Coordinates of C-alpha atoms in Angstrom, one line a residue:
M775 CA -5.1 -5.8 -4.4
A776 CA -5.1 -7.7 -7.7
D777 CA -2.4 -5.7 -9.4
A778 CA -0.3 -7.3 -12.1
L779 CA -1.0 -10.8 -10.9
E780 CA 0.7 -13.6 -12.8
R781 CA -2.2 -16.1 -12.2
D782 CA -5.9 -15.7 -12.4
P783 CA -6.7 -14.3 -9.0
H784 CA -9.9 -16.2 -8.7
T785 CA -8.0 -19.5 -8.6
W786 CA -6.6 -18.6 -5.2
L787 CA -7.7 -15.2 -3.9
T788 CA -10.9 -15.4 -2.0
T789 CA -12.8 -13.0 0.2
S790 CA -12.6 -15.4 3.2
D791 CA -8.9 -15.8 2.8
L792 CA -8.4 -12.0 2.6
T793 CA -10.5 -11.4 5.7
A794 CA -8.5 -14.0 7.6
V795 CA -5.2 -12.5 6.6
Y796 CA -6.3 -9.0 7.6
R797 CA -7.2 -10.3 11.1
K798 CA -3.8 -12.1 11.4
L799 CA -2.0 -8.9 10.4
I800 CA -3.8 -6.7 12.8
D801 CA -3.2 -9.1 15.6
V802 CA 0.5 -9.1 14.8
F803 CA 0.9 -5.3 14.7
D804 CA -1.2 -4.9 17.8
R805 CA 0.8 -7.6 19.6
F806 CA 4.0 -5.7 19.0
D807 CA 2.2 -2.4 19.8
I808 CA 3.2 -0.9 16.4
P809 CA 0.8 1.4 14.5
A810 CA 0.8 1.0 10.7
T811 CA -0.7 2.7 7.7
W812 CA -3.3 0.7 5.8
A813 CA -3.9 2.1 2.3
F814 CA -7.2 0.9 0.9
V815 CA -8.5 0.8 -2.7
A816 CA -12.0 2.1 -2.1
A817 CA -13.6 -0.2 -4.6
F818 CA -12.1 -3.2 -2.8
A819 CA -13.8 -2.0 0.5
H820 CA -17.2 -1.7 -1.1
R821 CA -20.1 -3.9 -0.3
E822 CA -21.5 -5.6 -3.4
E823 CA -24.8 -3.6 -3.3
E824 CA -22.7 -0.4 -3.2
V825 CA -20.8 -1.5 -6.2
R826 CA -24.0 -2.2 -8.2
D827 CA -25.1 1.3 -7.3
C828 CA -21.9 2.9 -8.6
P829 CA -22.2 3.7 -12.3
Y830 CA -18.5 4.6 -12.4
L831 CA -17.6 1.0 -11.7
V832 CA -20.3 -1.0 -13.4
E833 CA -21.8 0.9 -16.4
N834 CA -19.1 2.6 -18.5
P835 CA -15.6 1.6 -19.5
L836 CA -12.8 3.2 -17.4
L837 CA -10.3 4.1 -20.1
W838 CA -6.6 4.1 -19.6
R839 CA -3.5 3.4 -21.7
D840 CA -4.1 -0.3 -22.2
G841 CA -7.9 -0.2 -22.6
D842 CA -10.8 -0.7 -20.2
W843 CA -9.5 -0.9 -16.6
T844 CA -12.8 -2.3 -15.1
A845 CA -13.7 -4.8 -17.8
S846 CA -12.7 -7.9 -15.9
F847 CA -14.3 -6.7 -12.7
R848 CA -17.6 -6.0 -14.5
A849 CA -17.5 -9.4 -16.1
A850 CA -17.0 -11.1 -12.7
L851 CA -20.0 -9.2 -11.3
Q852 CA -22.1 -10.2 -14.2
S853 CA -21.2 -13.8 -14.0
G854 CA -21.9 -13.9 -10.2
N855 CA -18.2 -14.7 -9.5
A856 CA -17.0 -11.6 -7.6
D857 CA -15.3 -13.6 -4.8
G858 CA -12.0 -12.0 -4.0
W859 CA -12.7 -8.7 -5.8
M860 CA -14.1 -7.0 -2.7
C861 CA -13.5 -7.4 1.0
P862 CA -15.4 -4.7 3.1
A863 CA -14.6 -6.7 6.2
A864 CA -10.9 -5.8 5.8
L865 CA -11.7 -2.1 6.3
E866 CA -13.9 -2.9 9.3
I867 CA -11.1 -5.0 10.9
V868 CA -8.6 -2.2 10.6
A869 CA -10.9 0.5 11.7
S870 CA -12.1 -1.5 14.7
S871 CA -8.5 -1.7 16.1
G872 CA -8.6 2.0 16.6
R873 CA -4.8 2.4 16.5
H874 CA -3.9 2.4 12.8
E875 CA -4.0 4.9 10.0
I876 CA -6.5 4.4 7.1
A877 CA -5.0 5.9 4.0
S878 CA -6.1 6.0 0.4
H879 CA -4.8 3.8 -2.5
G880 CA -7.1 5.2 -5.1
F881 CA -10.7 4.4 -5.9
S882 CA -10.5 1.8 -8.7
H883 CA -6.7 1.2 -8.5
V884 CA -6.4 2.5 -12.1
P885 CA -2.8 3.9 -12.4
L886 CA -3.0 7.7 -12.1
A887 CA 0.2 8.8 -13.9
E888 CA -0.3 11.7 -16.3
N889 CA 0.9 9.6 -19.3
L890 CA -1.7 6.9 -18.6
I891 CA -5.0 8.7 -17.9
E892 CA -6.7 12.0 -18.7
A893 CA -7.1 14.6 -16.0
Q894 CA -10.9 14.1 -16.0
V895 CA -10.4 10.4 -15.0
F896 CA -8.2 11.6 -12.1
D897 CA -10.8 14.1 -11.0
R898 CA -13.6 11.5 -11.2
E899 CA -11.5 9.1 -9.0
M900 CA -11.2 11.9 -6.4
I901 CA -14.9 12.6 -6.5
E902 CA -15.7 8.9 -6.0
L903 CA -13.2 8.7 -3.2
S904 CA -14.7 11.6 -1.4
Q905 CA -18.2 10.1 -1.6
F906 CA -17.1 6.6 -0.5
W907 CA -15.1 7.8 2.5
G908 CA -17.8 10.2 3.4
R909 CA -20.2 7.3 3.7
R910 CA -17.7 5.5 6.0
G911 CA -17.1 8.6 8.1
V912 CA -13.4 8.4 7.4
R913 CA -11.1 11.1 6.0
P914 CA -7.8 9.6 4.7
T915 CA -5.1 12.3 4.6
T916 CA -2.2 10.4 2.9
F917 CA -2.1 8.7 -0.5
V918 CA -0.3 5.7 -2.0
F919 CA -0.6 5.8 -5.7
P920 CA -1.8 2.6 -7.5
R921 CA 1.2 0.8 -8.9
N922 CA 3.3 3.4 -7.1
Q923 CA 3.0 5.7 -10.2
P924 CA 2.4 9.3 -9.1
G925 CA 0.5 11.9 -11.2
Y926 CA -1.5 15.1 -11.0
L927 CA 0.0 16.1 -7.7
E928 CA -1.6 19.6 -7.7
R929 CA -5.0 18.0 -8.1
L930 CA -4.2 15.5 -5.3
G931 CA -3.4 18.4 -3.0
S932 CA -6.5 20.2 -4.0
A933 CA -8.5 17.0 -3.2
G934 CA -7.4 17.4 0.4
F935 CA -4.5 14.9 0.7
E936 CA -1.7 16.2 2.8
A937 CA 1.1 13.8 1.7
Y938 CA 1.8 11.0 -0.8
R939 CA 4.3 8.2 -0.9
P940 CA 6.8 8.4 -3.9
P941 CA 8.4 5.4 -5.5
A942 CA 11.8 4.3 -4.5
K943 CA 14.6 4.7 -7.1
L944 CA 14.4 1.1 -8.3
E945 CA 10.6 1.2 -8.5
R946 CA 10.5 4.0 -11.0
Q947 CA 11.1 1.7 -13.9
R948 CA 8.8 -1.2 -14.6
N949 CA 10.9 -3.4 -17.0
Q950 CA 12.7 -6.7 -16.6
I951 CA 16.1 -5.1 -15.9
A952 CA 14.6 -3.0 -13.1
R953 CA 12.9 -6.1 -11.6
L954 CA 16.3 -8.0 -11.7
C955 CA 17.9 -5.0 -10.0
R956 CA 15.2 -5.0 -7.3
L957 CA 15.8 -8.7 -6.7
A958 CA 19.6 -8.2 -6.4
G959 CA 18.9 -5.3 -4.0
E960 CA 17.4 -7.8 -1.6
F961 CA 21.0 -9.0 -0.9
N962 CA 22.3 -5.5 -0.3
V963 CA 22.8 -5.3 3.4
L964 CA 24.7 -2.0 3.0
E965 CA 21.7 -0.2 1.7
K966 CA 21.2 3.3 3.3
P967 CA 18.0 4.6 4.9
E968 CA 16.1 7.4 3.2
N969 CA 16.4 11.1 3.7
H970 CA 13.4 12.9 5.2
G971 CA 10.5 13.9 3.0
R972 CA 9.6 17.4 1.8
S973 CA 6.7 19.7 2.8
G974 CA 4.3 20.9 0.2
T975 CA 0.7 20.6 -1.1
P976 CA 0.8 17.6 -1.0
G977 CA 3.9 16.8 1.1
T978 CA 6.3 14.1 -0.1
L979 CA 6.9 11.2 2.2
P980 CA 10.1 9.3 2.2
P981 CA 10.1 6.5 -0.4
A982 CA 9.3 3.0 0.9
I983 CA 11.1 -0.3 0.7
L984 CA 9.1 -3.5 0.0
L985 CA 9.6 -6.1 2.7
N986 CA 10.7 -9.0 0.6
H987 CA 7.8 -10.9 -0.8
R988 CA 8.9 -14.5 -0.5
A989 CA 7.4 -15.8 -3.7
G990 CA 8.8 -16.7 -7.1
G991 CA 12.5 -16.0 -7.3
R992 CA 12.3 -13.9 -4.1
R993 CA 11.6 -17.0 -2.0
F994 CA 15.2 -18.0 -2.4
V995 CA 16.5 -14.9 -0.6
P996 CA 17.5 -16.2 2.8
M997 CA 15.3 -14.8 5.6
K998 CA 18.4 -14.1 7.6
I999 CA 19.7 -11.8 4.8
T1000 CA 16.4 -9.9 4.8
L1001 CA 16.5 -9.5 8.5
E1002 CA 20.2 -8.4 8.5
R1003 CA 19.3 -5.9 5.8
V1004 CA 16.4 -4.5 8.0
R1005 CA 18.6 -4.5 11.1
R1006 CA 21.3 -2.5 9.4
L1007 CA 18.8 -0.1 7.9
L1008 CA 17.3 0.6 11.3
D1009 CA 20.6 1.1 13.1
N1010 CA 21.9 3.3 10.4
A1011 CA 18.7 5.4 10.4
I1012 CA 19.1 5.8 14.2
T1013 CA 22.7 6.9 13.9
T1014 CA 22.1 9.3 11.0
R1015 CA 18.6 10.5 12.0
R1016 CA 17.1 9.3 8.7
V1017 CA 14.1 7.2 7.8
V1018 CA 13.2 3.5 7.2
H1019 CA 9.8 3.2 5.5
L1020 CA 8.8 -0.4 5.0
Y1021 CA 5.7 -1.7 3.2
S1022 CA 4.0 -4.9 2.0
H1023 CA 0.7 -6.0 0.6
P1024 CA -1.8 -8.1 2.5
H1025 CA -2.1 -10.6 -0.3
N1026 CA 1.6 -11.3 -0.1
F1027 CA 0.9 -13.1 3.1
L1028 CA -1.3 -15.5 1.2
T1029 CA 1.4 -16.3 -1.4
G1030 CA 4.7 -15.7 0.3
D1031 CA 6.6 -18.6 1.9
H1032 CA 6.9 -18.0 5.7
Q1033 CA 5.8 -14.4 5.0
L1034 CA 4.1 -13.9 8.4
E1035 CA 7.2 -15.3 10.1
L1036 CA 9.3 -12.7 8.3
L1037 CA 7.0 -9.9 9.4
C1038 CA 7.0 -10.9 13.0
A1039 CA 10.8 -11.1 13.1
T1040 CA 11.0 -7.6 11.4
L1041 CA 8.6 -6.1 13.9
Q1042 CA 10.6 -7.7 16.7
L1043 CA 13.6 -5.7 15.5
V1044 CA 11.6 -2.5 15.5
S1045 CA 10.0 -3.2 18.8
E1046 CA 13.3 -3.7 20.6
R1047 CA 14.6 -0.3 19.4
V1048 CA 11.4 1.4 20.3
K1049 CA 11.5 0.0 23.8
Q1050 CA 15.1 1.2 24.1
A1051 CA 13.8 4.7 23.1
R1052 CA 16.2 4.7 20.1
M1053 CA 13.5 5.2 17.5
R1054 CA 9.9 6.2 16.9
V1055 CA 7.4 4.5 14.7
M1056 CA 5.1 6.7 12.8
T1057 CA 2.2 6.2 10.4
Q1058 CA 2.2 8.2 7.2
A1059 CA -0.3 10.6 8.7
T1060 CA 1.7 11.1 11.9
Y1061 CA 4.9 11.7 9.9
A1062 CA 3.1 14.2 7.6
R1063 CA 1.8 16.1 10.7
D1064 CA 4.8 16.0 13.0
V1065 CA 7.7 16.1 10.6
L1066 CA 6.5 17.7 7.3
G1067 CA 4.0 19.9 9.0
S1068 CA 6.8 21.5 11.1
A1069 CA 9.3 21.7 8.3

């Protein structure tokens, strides 16, 4: 949730605000009768007493390229200011709906690319994931890599995940030029939908497109342009039998200008085409089973 934030998250990101936004989002998706995939960072869904009983999170440094990944988290716990770091109610809200997929977004959200962490860190993340989801009685089958940086795919398949979401072409680079290209792409109403994914262990889902986060420079992208882009993507996918895979982040709805309004208008476009029997909405797990599983 708190990935690469430009401001101190504790100045604006609170557990109560996160709980409220998850409730709003579930209400919106259920109102439009559209199932969605909710990829959770397991540590984010922990109760505080669970975190304190987890040596992996609170006792030793979690080493990655830039140092100790959990240092700020441990400091927040020790200072008694962990508000916004965890929101177990979010998982309960999604699970109680009974219509959405619960996927995995890693255990600690440490990036899992092979050039960033050692294999033993990846394996430990998978062990911690298995233990956490076992306590919750949930078995996620699809995976969204932290920061959208895939790695150790054979190990991911061995851990029981059936499919993962790869980065879109413009998300493979994380530099200023790539960010500017992604911003310019928000005006590209001629963008084409994605080809279908590939079967394997794990299978590869179609890359996803971020629903414009209306914050920073992106708030100046007219909403009508974003909706026209989505409309054309959907209609092109229907004609060519391809895929539109949209995603967002719950905290975007705390920081984005009229972000919920944009989501509702987007889901309206989807709902209209579903009711006309022109398209089908799938969660990642449904796509992995019904499309990749039969490939």
